[in-house]
CSV table of C-alpha atoms in Angstrom, one decimal:
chain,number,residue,atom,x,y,z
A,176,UNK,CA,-38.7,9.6,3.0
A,177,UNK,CA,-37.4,7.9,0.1
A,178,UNK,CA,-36.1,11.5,-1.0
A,179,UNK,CA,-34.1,11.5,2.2
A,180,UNK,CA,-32.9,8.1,1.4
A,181,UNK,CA,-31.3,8.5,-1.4
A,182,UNK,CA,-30.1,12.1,-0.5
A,183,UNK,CA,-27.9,10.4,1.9
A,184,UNK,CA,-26.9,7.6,0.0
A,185,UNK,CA,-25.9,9.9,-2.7
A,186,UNK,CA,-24.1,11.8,-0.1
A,187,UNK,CA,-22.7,7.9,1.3
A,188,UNK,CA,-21.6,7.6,-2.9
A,189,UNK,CA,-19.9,10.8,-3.2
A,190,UNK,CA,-17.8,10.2,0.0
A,191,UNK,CA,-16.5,7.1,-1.3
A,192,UNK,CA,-16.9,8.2,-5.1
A,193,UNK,CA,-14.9,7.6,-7.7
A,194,UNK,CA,-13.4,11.0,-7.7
A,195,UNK,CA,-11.5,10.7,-4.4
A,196,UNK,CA,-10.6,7.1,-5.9
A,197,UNK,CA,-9.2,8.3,-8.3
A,198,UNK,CA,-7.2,10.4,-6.5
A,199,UNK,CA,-5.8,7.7,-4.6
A,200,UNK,CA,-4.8,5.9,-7.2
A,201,UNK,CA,-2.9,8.3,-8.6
A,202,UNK,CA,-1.2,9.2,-5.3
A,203,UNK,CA,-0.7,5.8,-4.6
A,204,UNK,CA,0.7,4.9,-8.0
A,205,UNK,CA,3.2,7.8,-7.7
A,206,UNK,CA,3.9,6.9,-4.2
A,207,UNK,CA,5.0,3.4,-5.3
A,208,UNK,CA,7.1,4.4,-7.7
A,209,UNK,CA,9.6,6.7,-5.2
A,210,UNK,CA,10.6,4.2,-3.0
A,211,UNK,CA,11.1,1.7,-5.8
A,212,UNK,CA,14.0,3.7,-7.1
A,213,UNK,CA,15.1,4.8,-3.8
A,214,UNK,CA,15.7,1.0,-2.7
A,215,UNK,CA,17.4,0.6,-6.0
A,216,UNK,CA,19.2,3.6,-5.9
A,217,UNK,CA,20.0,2.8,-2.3
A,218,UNK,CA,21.2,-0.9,-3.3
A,219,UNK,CA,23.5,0.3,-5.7
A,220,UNK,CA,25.3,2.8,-3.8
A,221,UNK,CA,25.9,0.2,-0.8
A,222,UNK,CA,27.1,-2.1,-3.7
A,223,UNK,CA,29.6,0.7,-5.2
A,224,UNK,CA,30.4,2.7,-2.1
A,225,UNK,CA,33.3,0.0,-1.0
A,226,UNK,CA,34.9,-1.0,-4.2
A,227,UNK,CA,34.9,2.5,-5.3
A,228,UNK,CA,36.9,3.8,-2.0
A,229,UNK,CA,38.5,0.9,-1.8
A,230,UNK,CA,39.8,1.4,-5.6
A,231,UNK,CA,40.7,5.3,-4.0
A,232,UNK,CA,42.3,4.4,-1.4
A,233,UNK,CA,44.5,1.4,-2.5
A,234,UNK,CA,44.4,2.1,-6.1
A,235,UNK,CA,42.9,-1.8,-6.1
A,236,UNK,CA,40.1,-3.9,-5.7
A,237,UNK,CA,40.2,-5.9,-2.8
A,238,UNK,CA,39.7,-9.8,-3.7
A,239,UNK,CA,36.4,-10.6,-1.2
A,240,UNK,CA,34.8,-7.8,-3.1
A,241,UNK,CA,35.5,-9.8,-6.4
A,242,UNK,CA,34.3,-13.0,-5.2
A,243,UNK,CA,31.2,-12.0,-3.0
A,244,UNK,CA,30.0,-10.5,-6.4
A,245,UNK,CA,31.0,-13.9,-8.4
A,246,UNK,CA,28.9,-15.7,-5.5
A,247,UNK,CA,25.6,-13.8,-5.4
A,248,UNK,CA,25.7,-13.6,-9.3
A,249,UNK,CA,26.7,-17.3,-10.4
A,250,UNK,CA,23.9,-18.6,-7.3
A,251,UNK,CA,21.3,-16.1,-9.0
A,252,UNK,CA,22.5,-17.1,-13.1
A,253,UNK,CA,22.4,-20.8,-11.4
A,254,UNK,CA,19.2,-20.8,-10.1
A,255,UNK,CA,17.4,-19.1,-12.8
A,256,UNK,CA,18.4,-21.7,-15.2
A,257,UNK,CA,18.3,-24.5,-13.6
A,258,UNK,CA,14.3,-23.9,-13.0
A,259,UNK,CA,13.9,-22.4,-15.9
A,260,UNK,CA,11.8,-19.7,-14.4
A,261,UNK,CA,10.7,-17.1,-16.5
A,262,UNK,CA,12.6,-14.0,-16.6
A,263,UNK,CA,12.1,-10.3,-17.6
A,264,UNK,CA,12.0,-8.9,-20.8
A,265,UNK,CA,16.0,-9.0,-22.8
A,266,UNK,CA,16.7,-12.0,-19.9
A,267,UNK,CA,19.4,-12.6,-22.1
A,268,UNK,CA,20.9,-9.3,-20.9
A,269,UNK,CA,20.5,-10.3,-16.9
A,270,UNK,CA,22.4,-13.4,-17.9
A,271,UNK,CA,25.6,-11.7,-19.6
A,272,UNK,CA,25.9,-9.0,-16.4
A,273,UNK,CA,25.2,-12.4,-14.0
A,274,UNK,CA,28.2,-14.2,-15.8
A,275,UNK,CA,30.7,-11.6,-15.8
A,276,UNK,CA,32.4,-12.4,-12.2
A,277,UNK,CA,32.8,-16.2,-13.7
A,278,UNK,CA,34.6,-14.8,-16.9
A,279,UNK,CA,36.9,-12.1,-14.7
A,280,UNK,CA,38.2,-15.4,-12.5
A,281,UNK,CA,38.6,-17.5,-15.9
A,282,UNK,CA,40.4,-15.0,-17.5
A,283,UNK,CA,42.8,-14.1,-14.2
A,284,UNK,CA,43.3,-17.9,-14.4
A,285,UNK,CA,44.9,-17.7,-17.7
A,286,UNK,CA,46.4,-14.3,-17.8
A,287,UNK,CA,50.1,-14.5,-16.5
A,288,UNK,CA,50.8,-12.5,-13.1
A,289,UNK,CA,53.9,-10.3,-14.6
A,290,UNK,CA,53.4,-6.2,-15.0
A,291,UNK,CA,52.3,-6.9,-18.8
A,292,UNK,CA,49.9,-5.6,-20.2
A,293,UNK,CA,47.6,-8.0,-20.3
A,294,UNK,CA,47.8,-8.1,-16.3
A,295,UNK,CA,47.0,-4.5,-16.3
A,296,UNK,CA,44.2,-5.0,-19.1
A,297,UNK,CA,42.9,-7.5,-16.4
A,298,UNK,CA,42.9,-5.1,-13.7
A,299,UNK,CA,41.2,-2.7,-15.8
A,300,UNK,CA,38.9,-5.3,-16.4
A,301,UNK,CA,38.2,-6.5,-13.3
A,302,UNK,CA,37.7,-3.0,-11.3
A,303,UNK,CA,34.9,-2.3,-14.3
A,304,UNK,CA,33.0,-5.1,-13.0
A,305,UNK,CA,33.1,-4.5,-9.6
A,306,UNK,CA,32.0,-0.7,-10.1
A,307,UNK,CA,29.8,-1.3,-12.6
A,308,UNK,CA,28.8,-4.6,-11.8
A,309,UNK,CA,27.7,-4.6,-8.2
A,310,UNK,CA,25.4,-1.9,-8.6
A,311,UNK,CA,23.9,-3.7,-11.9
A,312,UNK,CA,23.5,-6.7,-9.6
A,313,UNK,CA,22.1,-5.3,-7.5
A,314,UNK,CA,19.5,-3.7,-9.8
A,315,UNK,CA,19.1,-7.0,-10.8
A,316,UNK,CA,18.5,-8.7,-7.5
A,317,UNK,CA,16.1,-6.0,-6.3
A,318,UNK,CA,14.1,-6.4,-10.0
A,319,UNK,CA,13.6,-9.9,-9.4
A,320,UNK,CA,12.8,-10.6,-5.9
A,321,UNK,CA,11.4,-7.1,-4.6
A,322,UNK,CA,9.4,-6.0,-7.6
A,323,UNK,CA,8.9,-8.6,-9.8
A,324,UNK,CA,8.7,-8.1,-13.2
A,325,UNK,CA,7.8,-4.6,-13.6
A,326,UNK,CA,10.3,-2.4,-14.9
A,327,UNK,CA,11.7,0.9,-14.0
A,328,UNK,CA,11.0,3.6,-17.1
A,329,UNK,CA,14.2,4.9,-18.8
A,330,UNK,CA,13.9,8.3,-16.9
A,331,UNK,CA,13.8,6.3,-13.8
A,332,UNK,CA,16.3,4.2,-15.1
A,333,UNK,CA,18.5,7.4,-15.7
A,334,UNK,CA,18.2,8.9,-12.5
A,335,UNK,CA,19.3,5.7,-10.8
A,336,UNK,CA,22.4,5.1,-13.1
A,337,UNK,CA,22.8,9.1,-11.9
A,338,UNK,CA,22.7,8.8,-8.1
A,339,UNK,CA,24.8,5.6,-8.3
A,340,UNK,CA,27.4,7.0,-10.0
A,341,UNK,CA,27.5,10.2,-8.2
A,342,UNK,CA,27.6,8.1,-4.9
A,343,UNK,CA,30.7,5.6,-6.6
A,344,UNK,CA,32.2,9.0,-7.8
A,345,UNK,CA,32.2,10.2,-4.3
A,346,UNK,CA,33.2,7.4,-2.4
A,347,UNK,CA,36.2,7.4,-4.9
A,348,UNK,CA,37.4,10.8,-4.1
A,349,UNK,CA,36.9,9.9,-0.4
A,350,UNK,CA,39.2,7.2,-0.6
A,351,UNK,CA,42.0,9.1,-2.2
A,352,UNK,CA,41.9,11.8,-0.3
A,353,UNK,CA,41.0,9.4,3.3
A,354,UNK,CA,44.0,11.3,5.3
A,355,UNK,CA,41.6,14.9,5.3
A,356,UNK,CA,38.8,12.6,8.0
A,357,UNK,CA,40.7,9.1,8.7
A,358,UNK,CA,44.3,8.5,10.2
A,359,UNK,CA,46.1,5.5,10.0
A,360,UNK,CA,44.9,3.7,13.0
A,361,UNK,CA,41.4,3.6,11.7
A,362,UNK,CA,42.5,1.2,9.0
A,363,UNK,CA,44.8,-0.3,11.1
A,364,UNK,CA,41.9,-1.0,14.3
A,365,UNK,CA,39.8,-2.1,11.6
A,366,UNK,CA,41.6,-4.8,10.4
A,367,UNK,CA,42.4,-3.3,7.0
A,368,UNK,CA,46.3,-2.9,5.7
A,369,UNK,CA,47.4,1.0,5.9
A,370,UNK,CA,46.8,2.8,2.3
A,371,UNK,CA,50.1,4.9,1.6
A,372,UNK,CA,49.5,8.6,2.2
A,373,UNK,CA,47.6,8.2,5.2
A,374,UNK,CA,47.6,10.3,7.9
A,375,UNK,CA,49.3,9.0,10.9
A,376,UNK,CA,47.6,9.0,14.0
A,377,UNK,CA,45.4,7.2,16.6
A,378,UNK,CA,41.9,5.7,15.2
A,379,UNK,CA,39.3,8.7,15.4
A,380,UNK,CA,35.7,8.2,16.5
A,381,UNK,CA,35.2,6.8,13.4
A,382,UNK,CA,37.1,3.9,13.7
């Protein structure tokens, strides 16, 4: 009988073993890791995606773009020092991305509007934030509230920087070259001023 006993519990063990555990952590700890840098992948792109077409289309940055990136990172750079909460590792690095949309305004400020080239230096400047930038904030964003303060490795660190960039790259040549799947009226119905080189036309399904 007390054969029988422990026959099943050893059976009871080995169903719920360590073995099969095991297993589960590993699946599980591989599982986690895929839709963390698919949300930050994913957060990127929909941060890049409209400057970048935007930049295609219009050869330009439009200004709301600018200054909803200056608003989410000063209120985030804000925040984290005033309660002096502790950040992740090289915080000093989160800080300098977080205050580049305050030093783009400050130098526009200062920077005369004529076609010099320091107004073309500041253009330059200022569509590097805003493609580079908005993905990095929202890296940052999705680091800190989603996940914490573990950190991605530098091969999934790589293969974000990759998909965002491909995806900014894309959404580039799709704005210069909007008149092959968008006619005029689509920016037009949409509130948008007409790029130059568009195709004229009604607003398509897409619009």
């Amino acid at each position: 009988m007390d054969d029988d006993e422990g026959a099943r519990a050893a059976d009871a063990s080995a169903g719920d073993g360590t073995a099969p555990a095991s297993s589960r952590t590993r699946g599980g700890r591989g599982a986690s890791v895929v839709p963390k840098t698919a949300v930050i992948a994913g957060g990127g792109a929909l941060a890049v995606w409209e400057p970048a077409f935007t930049l295609g289309a219009y050869n330009v940055i439009f200004y709301y773009q600018m200054l909803t990136l200056w608003a989410v990172s000063t209120a985030v750079l804000l925040a984290g020092l005033l309660m002096r909460e502790r950040g992740p590792r090289h915080g000093w690095v989160y800080r300098a991305c977080l205050a580049l949309p305050s030093a783009w305004i400050s130098l526009a400020a200062i920077v005369p509007r004529s076609g010099n080239w320091q107004g073309e230096a500041l253009f330059v400047v200022g569509g590097v934030i805003s493609i580079i930038g908005a993905p990095l904030l929202t890296w940052v964003l999705l680091q800190l509230l989603l996940f914490g303060e573990s950190e991605l490795s530098v091969r999934q660190r790589r293969m974000v920087i990759g998909v965002v960039a491909v995806v900014g790259g894309l959404a580039f040549v799709l704005g210069e070259f909007n008149d092959v799947f968008l006619t005029c009226g689509d920016f037009d119905i949409s509130g948008n001023s007409v790029p130059s080189g568009c195709r004229p036309g009604h607003a398509s399904p897409l619009g």
